[in-house]
XYZ file of N, CA and C in Angstrom:
654
model
N 25.808 16.087 33.538
C 27.293 15.714 34.556
C 27.594 14.609 34.264
N 26.857 13.701 33.739
C 27.626 12.444 33.468
C 28.700 12.573 32.259
N 28.062 13.505 31.200
C 28.717 13.765 30.155
C 29.954 14.268 30.325
N 29.806 15.137 30.978
C 30.798 16.210 31.785
C 31.974 15.287 32.497
N 31.368 14.545 33.540
C 32.883 13.603 33.984
C 33.362 13.118 33.295
N 32.544 12.228 32.248
C 33.376 10.992 31.562
C 34.403 11.800 30.315
N 34.088 13.139 29.989
C 34.791 13.844 29.119
C 36.425 14.379 30.321
N 35.605 15.218 31.158
C 36.919 15.779 32.180
C 38.200 14.734 32.188
N 37.287 13.141 33.020
C 38.087 12.153 33.484
C 39.474 11.329 32.445
N 38.037 11.520 31.342
C 39.018 10.802 30.099
C 40.962 11.129 29.762
N 40.852 12.425 29.736
C 42.359 13.151 29.736
C 43.154 12.849 30.210
N 43.660 12.397 32.052
C 43.940 12.076 32.720
C 44.168 10.457 32.293
N 43.448 10.078 32.354
C 43.727 8.179 31.958
C 44.018 7.874 31.233
N 43.294 8.434 29.933
C 44.340 8.133 28.785
C 45.561 8.279 28.651
N 46.269 9.253 29.498
C 47.542 9.732 29.639
C 48.253 9.187 30.196
N 47.719 8.337 31.506
C 48.159 7.513 32.526
C 48.717 5.787 31.746
N 47.400 5.768 31.089
C 47.569 4.808 29.960
C 48.534 4.781 28.984
N 49.041 5.813 28.490
C 50.061 5.605 27.688
C 51.516 5.783 28.705
N 51.118 6.398 29.859
C 52.665 6.090 30.437
C 53.108 4.976 31.193
N 52.168 4.192 31.203
C 52.172 2.684 31.552
C 52.658 1.454 30.529
N 52.406 2.379 29.359
C 52.740 1.312 28.114
C 53.891 1.464 27.782
N 54.870 2.820 27.854
C 55.691 3.204 28.133
C 56.746 2.496 29.151
N 56.224 2.440 30.178
C 57.094 2.059 31.206
C 57.281 0.493 30.772
N 56.380 -0.362 30.272
C 56.048 -1.602 29.839
C 57.253 -1.920 28.863
N 57.017 -0.979 28.001
C 58.557 -1.208 26.895
C 59.341 -1.078 27.302
N 60.126 0.269 28.321
C 61.002 0.069 28.778
C 61.643 -1.026 29.856
N 60.871 -1.615 30.565
C 61.220 -3.130 31.335
C 61.839 -4.083 30.436
N 61.252 -4.047 29.397
C 61.138 -4.930 28.037
C 62.545 -4.954 27.607
N 63.177 -3.826 27.827
C 64.745 -3.697 27.054
C 65.616 -4.442 27.807
N 66.368 -4.473 26.559
C 67.408 -5.655 27.481
C 68.572 -4.135 27.027
N 69.470 -3.950 28.398
C 68.998 -3.913 29.937
C 67.780 -3.352 29.987
N 66.815 -3.210 30.617
C 65.649 -2.608 31.468
C 66.310 -0.838 31.396
N 65.250 -0.267 30.759
C 66.065 1.471 31.010
C 64.887 2.186 32.135
N 65.525 1.952 33.492
C 64.672 2.115 34.728
C 64.745 3.919 34.952
N 65.543 4.187 34.817
C 65.083 5.870 34.128
C 64.324 6.689 33.666
N 63.601 5.411 32.426
C 62.542 6.037 31.928
C 61.329 5.777 32.505
N 61.708 4.733 33.003
C 60.446 3.768 33.581
C 60.536 4.701 35.224
N 61.154 5.032 35.960
C 60.700 5.678 36.516
C 59.895 7.140 36.530
N 60.342 7.624 35.210
C 59.384 8.631 34.739
C 58.326 8.871 34.359
N 57.985 7.236 33.729
C 56.827 6.869 33.427
C 55.770 6.903 34.229
N 56.404 6.145 35.609
C 55.554 5.844 37.020
C 55.003 6.929 37.369
N 56.191 7.910 37.198
C 55.690 9.656 37.869
C 54.582 9.815 37.426
N 54.910 9.661 35.923
C 53.734 9.983 34.700
C 52.428 9.535 35.247
N 52.416 8.479 35.597
C 51.265 7.338 35.845
C 50.363 8.175 37.040
N 51.650 8.397 38.344
C 51.011 8.841 39.381
C 50.735 10.727 39.334
N 50.828 11.132 38.401
C 50.386 12.423 38.059
C 49.398 12.745 37.764
N 49.026 11.930 37.055
C 47.800 12.075 35.861
C 46.336 11.172 36.974
N 47.146 9.801 37.919
C 45.894 9.447 38.454
C 45.590 10.499 39.521
N 46.399 11.406 40.113
C 46.237 12.772 41.226
C 45.537 13.223 40.513
N 45.559 13.795 39.165
C 44.624 14.927 38.374
C 43.491 14.234 38.157
N 43.007 12.940 37.728
C 41.985 12.822 37.705
C 41.029 12.400 38.918
N 41.482 12.168 40.303
C 41.151 12.621 41.324
C 40.561 13.870 41.781
N 41.455 15.206 41.354
C 41.499 16.495 41.451
C 39.784 16.770 41.010
N 40.088 16.272 39.538
C 38.626 16.660 38.669
C 37.767 16.309 39.472
N 37.481 14.854 39.731
C 36.251 14.789 40.809
C 35.947 15.545 41.492
N 36.680 15.748 42.372
C 36.350 16.871 43.475
C 35.829 17.802 43.290
N 36.371 18.382 42.068
C 35.784 19.491 41.767
C 34.711 19.486 40.959
N 34.232 18.536 40.425
C 33.098 17.805 40.245
C 32.096 18.063 40.951
N 31.998 17.155 42.307
C 31.591 16.928 43.828
C 31.234 18.410 44.025
N 32.171 19.374 43.937
C 32.014 20.820 44.255
C 30.918 21.685 43.960
N 30.846 21.267 42.557
C 29.336 21.340 41.388
C 28.362 20.964 41.797
N 27.835 19.810 42.211
C 27.078 19.304 42.703
C 26.612 19.785 44.175
N 27.542 19.988 44.829
C 27.363 20.379 46.029
C 26.884 22.212 46.159
N 27.346 22.641 45.294
C 27.173 24.356 44.895
C 28.045 24.721 45.881
N 29.177 24.331 46.297
C 30.390 24.781 46.452
C 30.938 25.713 46.251
N 31.750 26.427 47.072
C 32.176 28.061 46.785
C 33.434 28.189 45.726
N 33.761 28.545 44.273
C 34.939 28.205 43.722
C 36.148 28.025 44.294
N 37.177 26.961 44.058
C 38.347 27.235 44.917
C 39.232 28.064 44.314
N 39.015 29.341 44.274
C 40.360 30.447 43.930
C 41.352 30.890 44.707
N 42.555 31.539 44.242
C 43.513 31.323 44.620
C 44.217 32.460 43.595
N 45.114 33.272 44.094
C 46.541 33.919 42.958
C 47.497 32.882 42.328
N 47.653 33.248 41.184
C 48.426 32.461 40.326
C 49.000 32.660 39.614
N 50.081 31.801 39.007
C 51.147 31.961 38.120
C 50.601 31.838 36.488
N 49.866 32.271 35.617
C 49.259 31.537 34.531
C 50.837 31.062 33.962
N 51.713 31.628 33.491
C 52.444 31.143 32.636
C 53.147 29.757 33.422
N 53.014 30.004 34.689
C 53.716 28.486 34.924
C 52.627 27.367 34.858
N 51.242 27.464 35.271
C 50.450 26.889 34.964
C 50.348 26.489 33.277
N 50.069 26.726 32.551
C 50.632 26.421 31.274
C 51.754 26.066 31.068
N 52.357 26.211 31.733
C 53.876 25.277 31.224
C 53.668 23.887 31.758
N 52.773 23.438 32.983
C 52.847 22.421 33.399
C 51.439 21.483 32.815
N 50.746 22.501 31.807
C 49.716 21.361 31.260
C 50.547 21.137 29.602
N 51.326 21.712 29.523
C 52.131 21.480 28.220
C 53.160 19.786 28.825
N 53.482 19.479 29.804
C 54.299 18.452 30.272
C 53.142 17.174 30.315
N 51.649 17.639 30.935
C 50.714 16.869 31.173
C 50.557 16.386 29.890
N 50.471 17.175 28.434
C 50.246 16.340 26.864
C 51.575 16.312 26.320
N 52.512 16.146 26.996
C 53.671 15.447 26.316
C 53.206 14.633 25.481
N 53.091 13.143 26.411
C 52.853 11.910 25.778
C 52.088 12.244 23.963
N 50.940 12.785 23.683
C 49.924 12.922 22.844
C 51.015 14.206 21.963
N 51.584 15.120 22.257
C 52.239 16.052 21.238
C 53.087 15.068 20.834
N 53.683 14.412 21.173
C 55.276 13.301 20.812
C 54.364 12.310 19.875
N 53.131 11.558 20.762
C 52.816 10.602 19.598
C 52.425 11.248 18.300
N 51.757 12.674 18.483
C 51.264 13.280 17.108
C 52.368 13.760 16.109
N 53.917 14.014 17.081
C 54.779 14.335 16.335
C 54.500 16.129 15.857
N 53.759 16.914 16.997
C 53.263 17.994 17.262
C 55.006 19.152 17.759
N 55.409 19.807 17.041
C 56.458 21.146 17.371
C 55.657 22.363 17.936
N 55.983 22.306 19.445
C 55.295 23.484 20.049
C 56.137 24.140 20.881
N 55.473 25.034 20.165
C 56.400 26.711 20.693
C 55.360 27.382 21.976
N 56.571 28.173 22.269
C 55.169 29.079 23.856
C 56.230 30.608 23.529
N 54.908 31.411 23.814
C 55.211 32.976 23.477
C 54.740 33.598 24.611
N 55.189 33.292 25.784
C 54.727 33.543 27.035
C 55.488 34.908 28.266
N 54.563 35.869 27.660
C 54.671 37.346 28.188
C 55.460 37.308 29.563
N 56.314 38.185 29.491
C 57.438 37.882 30.754
C 56.544 38.972 31.541
N 56.239 39.009 32.905
C 56.121 39.796 34.059
C 54.322 39.740 33.930
N 53.698 38.558 33.419
C 52.606 38.690 33.679
C 51.634 38.930 34.777
N 50.573 39.835 34.434
C 49.555 39.818 35.755
C 49.630 38.286 36.682
N 49.150 38.166 37.643
C 48.760 37.310 38.285
C 47.202 36.821 38.413
N 46.649 35.836 38.345
C 45.103 35.714 37.476
C 44.528 35.560 39.131
N 43.357 35.187 39.452
C 42.351 34.746 40.816
C 41.485 34.174 39.956
N 41.788 32.717 40.169
C 40.874 31.870 39.904
C 40.951 30.364 40.475
N 40.351 29.393 40.312
C 40.882 27.800 40.358
C 41.810 27.706 39.263
N 42.792 26.976 39.600
C 44.243 26.547 38.563
C 43.525 25.241 38.085
N 43.269 24.311 38.482
C 42.614 23.224 37.767
C 42.463 23.330 36.916
N 40.842 23.906 37.443
C 40.091 24.315 35.997
C 40.192 25.469 34.777
N 40.920 26.061 35.288
C 41.774 27.027 34.177
C 42.697 26.133 33.805
N 43.708 25.177 34.141
C 44.551 24.671 33.541
C 44.116 23.236 32.676
N 42.759 23.098 33.207
C 41.865 22.178 32.297
C 41.028 22.784 31.172
N 41.201 24.377 31.272
C 40.742 24.376 29.509
C 42.051 24.903 28.644
N 43.200 25.007 28.925
C 43.871 25.049 28.317
C 44.787 23.497 27.605
N 44.445 22.460 28.409
C 44.949 21.184 28.342
C 43.972 21.020 26.903
N 42.553 21.108 27.848
C 41.789 20.847 26.321
C 41.702 21.302 25.054
N 41.946 22.797 25.338
C 42.488 23.159 23.729
C 43.717 22.577 23.051
N 44.612 22.585 24.167
C 46.018 21.863 23.609
C 45.668 20.741 22.884
N 44.996 19.797 23.765
C 44.711 18.493 22.999
C 43.598 18.420 21.633
N 43.069 19.412 21.605
C 42.169 19.672 20.496
C 42.924 20.003 19.047
N 43.867 20.567 20.017
C 44.947 21.218 18.406
C 45.689 19.942 18.285
N 46.451 19.289 18.767
C 47.363 18.278 18.545
C 46.242 17.056 18.045
N 45.210 16.931 17.925
C 44.308 15.595 17.834
C 43.920 16.351 15.932
N 43.623 17.553 15.849
C 43.449 17.891 14.694
C 44.615 17.774 13.994
N 45.656 18.245 14.380
C 46.988 18.152 13.467
C 47.648 16.597 12.973
N 46.847 16.071 13.698
C 47.351 14.313 13.814
C 46.391 14.226 12.381
N 45.605 14.715 11.371
C 45.447 14.104 10.236
C 46.017 14.861 8.941
N 47.050 16.205 9.666
C 47.640 16.918 8.681
C 48.908 16.052 8.416
N 49.130 15.408 6.899
C 50.315 14.953 6.827
C 51.307 15.758 5.482
N 50.900 16.690 4.835
C 51.793 17.276 3.726
C 52.742 18.285 4.467
N 52.495 19.043 5.650
C 52.609 19.973 6.405
C 53.207 19.883 7.550
N 53.897 21.119 8.065
C 54.508 21.091 9.578
C 53.306 20.858 10.406
N 53.436 20.385 11.585
C 52.456 20.352 13.050
C 53.053 21.067 13.655
N 52.390 22.701 13.693
C 52.981 23.325 14.912
C 52.057 24.515 15.476
N 52.682 24.103 17.046
C 51.261 24.618 17.987
C 52.008 25.728 18.304
N 51.709 27.061 18.978
C 51.930 28.348 19.377
C 50.938 28.515 20.659
N 51.355 28.494 21.994
C 51.118 28.912 23.018
C 51.389 30.138 23.363
N 50.151 31.280 23.647
C 50.958 32.874 23.634
C 50.139 33.673 24.860
N 50.581 34.318 25.978
C 49.820 35.168 26.463
C 50.566 36.324 26.607
N 49.892 37.097 27.102
C 49.670 38.676 26.849
C 49.014 39.426 27.659
N 48.982 40.738 27.999
C 48.210 41.530 28.880
C 48.127 42.978 28.312
N 46.732 43.226 29.241
C 46.459 44.655 28.807
C 46.399 45.522 29.978
N 45.847 46.554 30.102
C 45.664 46.934 31.491
C 44.607 46.313 32.573
N 43.195 45.650 31.463
C 42.315 45.133 32.685
C 42.575 43.661 32.034
N 43.640 43.158 31.227
C 42.867 41.609 31.701
C 44.503 40.804 30.846
N 44.071 39.649 31.283
C 45.233 38.417 30.600
C 44.831 37.694 29.362
N 45.248 37.557 28.363
C 44.907 37.218 26.763
C 45.807 35.769 26.990
N 45.342 34.684 26.427
C 45.985 33.480 25.989
C 45.319 33.116 25.010
N 46.309 32.247 23.947
C 45.821 31.885 22.985
C 46.465 30.826 22.762
N 45.794 30.022 21.798
C 46.394 28.181 21.008
C 46.206 28.600 19.809
N 47.203 28.522 18.935
C 47.160 28.702 17.516
C 47.995 26.989 17.270
N 47.249 26.582 15.951
C 47.124 25.388 15.672
C 47.414 25.450 13.885
N 48.068 24.326 13.043
C 48.509 24.655 11.701
C 47.543 23.589 11.485
N 46.520 23.231 11.907
C 45.908 22.050 11.532
C 44.363 21.833 10.314
N 43.998 21.414 10.440
C 42.735 22.043 9.018
C 42.003 22.782 9.170
N 41.575 23.522 10.834
C 40.948 24.752 10.833
C 39.517 24.565 10.298
N 38.594 25.098 10.847
C 37.333 25.429 11.527
C 36.549 26.060 10.014
N 35.423 25.839 9.314
C 34.774 26.349 8.595
C 34.326 27.614 9.346
N 34.298 28.481 8.646
C 33.792 30.019 9.157
C 32.544 29.590 10.062
N 31.434 28.574 9.229
C 29.799 28.857 10.139
C 29.867 27.777 11.215
N 31.073 27.424 11.707
C 31.223 26.377 12.724
C 32.135 27.158 14.105
N 32.153 28.153 13.917
C 33.145 28.902 14.701
C 32.510 29.584 16.369
N 31.110 29.338 16.250
C 31.105 29.670 17.084
C 30.161 28.429 17.447
N 29.131 27.493 16.583
C 29.148 26.158 16.900
C 29.754 24.908 17.568
N 30.772 25.058 17.692
C 32.147 24.340 18.150
C 31.538 24.449 19.823
N 30.985 25.283 19.985
C 31.113 25.717 21.971
C 29.631 25.249 22.556
N 28.897 24.665 21.422
C 27.725 24.321 21.740
C 27.620 22.851 22.192
N 27.146 22.645 23.740
C 27.017 21.283 24.018
C 26.870 20.111 22.877
N 27.434 19.494 23.148
C 27.641 17.694 22.495
C 27.525 18.104 20.742
N 28.079 19.132 20.516
C 27.751 18.994 19.078
C 29.513 18.812 18.941
N 29.808 17.839 17.894
C 31.360 17.649 17.741
C 31.568 16.778 16.432
N 32.811 17.232 15.552
C 32.966 16.814 14.307
C 34.057 15.435 14.598
N 34.211 14.991 15.991
C 34.815 13.708 15.655
C 33.769 12.802 16.597
N 34.579 11.323 15.616
C 33.563 10.532 15.922
C 33.766 10.002 17.151
N 34.271 9.880 17.903
C 34.780 9.560 19.516
C 34.216 10.042 20.427
N 33.892 11.951 20.051
C 33.702 12.643 20.696
C 32.678 12.935 21.592
N 32.610 13.480 22.775
C 31.171 13.922 23.280
C 30.573 15.328 22.897
N 31.042 16.399 22.276
C 30.923 17.567 22.525
C 30.621 18.162 23.449
N 30.991 18.065 24.752
C 31.659 18.403 25.714
C 32.426 19.531 26.057
N 33.619 19.300 25.372
C 34.838 20.031 26.227
C 34.978 21.278 25.771
N 34.432 22.147 24.779
C 34.366 23.525 24.507
C 33.575 23.854 24.799
N 32.195 23.132 25.644
C 30.964 23.853 26.184
C 31.652 24.076 27.444
N 32.092 23.099 28.504
C 32.775 23.154 29.606
C 33.844 24.367 29.345
N 34.448 24.488 28.388
C 35.610 25.481 29.024
C 34.952 26.709 29.278
N 33.935 26.832 28.131
C 33.361 28.323 27.764
C 32.830 28.997 29.433
N 32.565 27.395 29.528
C 31.660 27.920 30.555
C 32.534 28.065 32.018
N 33.922 27.482 32.366
C 34.647 27.948 33.208
C 34.991 29.104 32.761
N 35.773 29.452 31.787
C 36.034 30.814 31.493
C 34.722 31.916 32.014
N 33.844 31.795 31.451
C 32.861 32.624 31.782
C 31.966 32.713 33.344
N 32.688 31.485 34.157
C 32.432 31.830 35.526
C 33.833 32.470 35.883
N 34.947 32.635 35.376
C 35.867 33.289 36.344
C 35.896 34.875 34.978
N 34.930 35.454 34.884
C 34.631 36.549 33.954
C 35.209 37.032 33.191
N 35.714 35.938 32.290
C 36.235 36.175 30.884
C 35.391 35.755 29.567
N 36.642 35.706 28.798
C 35.392 35.444 27.180
C 36.797 34.137 26.562
N 35.559 33.527 25.563
C 36.650 32.158 25.051
C 36.149 32.188 23.975
N 36.597 32.703 22.706
C 36.167 32.307 21.341
C 37.508 31.996 20.233
N 36.877 31.575 19.122
C 37.817 30.936 18.204
C 37.702 31.715 17.009
N 38.755 31.571 16.291
C 39.001 32.223 15.083
C 40.069 31.448 14.163
N 39.806 31.892 12.537
C 41.011 31.626 11.619
C 42.611 31.834 12.268
N 43.070 30.828 11.791
C 44.379 30.985 11.913
C 44.946 31.251 10.245
N 45.906 31.975 10.105
C 46.773 31.963 8.871
C 47.996 31.638 8.664
N 48.546 31.331 7.922
C 47.552 30.860 6.387
C 46.544 29.167 6.896
N 46.856 29.088 7.908
C 45.817 28.128 7.769
C 45.781 27.530 9.338
N 44.513 26.585 10.140
C 44.575 26.275 11.117
C 43.720 26.906 12.153
N 43.579 26.872 13.086
C 42.496 27.806 14.333
C 43.489 28.650 15.283
N 42.969 29.261 15.669
C 43.243 29.967 16.881
C 42.529 29.923 17.902
N 42.447 29.590 19.556
C 41.349 29.491 19.986
C 42.199 30.104 21.634
N 41.177 31.345 22.065
C 41.314 32.370 22.825
C 40.740 32.630 23.828
N 40.993 32.851 25.238
C 40.565 33.193 25.928
C 40.963 34.082 26.904
N 40.383 35.431 27.148
C 41.088 36.062 28.559
C 40.389 36.356 30.352
N 40.976 36.319 31.097
C 40.995 36.422 32.007
C 41.283 38.014 32.617
N 40.173 38.586 33.611
C 40.630 39.635 34.443
C 42.027 39.437 35.470
N 42.786 40.551 35.289
C 43.921 40.458 35.822
C 43.877 40.606 37.450
N 44.159 39.849 38.463
C 43.981 39.636 39.601
C 44.639 41.257 40.639
């Protein structure tokens, strides 16, 4: 539980710190760029609120409270996640594209938890591509549906994952990052499993990785 908590709240806290640093830079300009300062402060407020919501969800898990499920538009939720990850995207010079299917079935689930899954996959991809210097850093997030489920895929053009590790990356405490906890993908899989879906990884062509998950249509 401690590893889960530290991993989950690290993301919004790190984003809030980046926004705070940006606000300081905009204030130090001559003259100060107050419009950008307001945007940065809004980012701090949003991420602080998100950290609070994540802590509430973990408290629910400790109390074994029922999940906070609702019907919602997954495409809209994904667009919100991209905005949450904007600072990391810009910092790592990643080009983001979306291919979100129109008329996507609504899904029934915990919006915050499922957004955490997408955000984790997005930030993992962005961080992986941060080490790529000689090729474009491209991220594609797509959605589609069939008769029974909604499908989400996060494609990156990073260094990829060795075929032997495609399943191992979902094990608790397994990580290839020097500062990683090895909890992110394990938590993501447990969230998707709890929603009746499936999460897996495969190689992207010509390079990189694809993380995909399905959710039952509401």
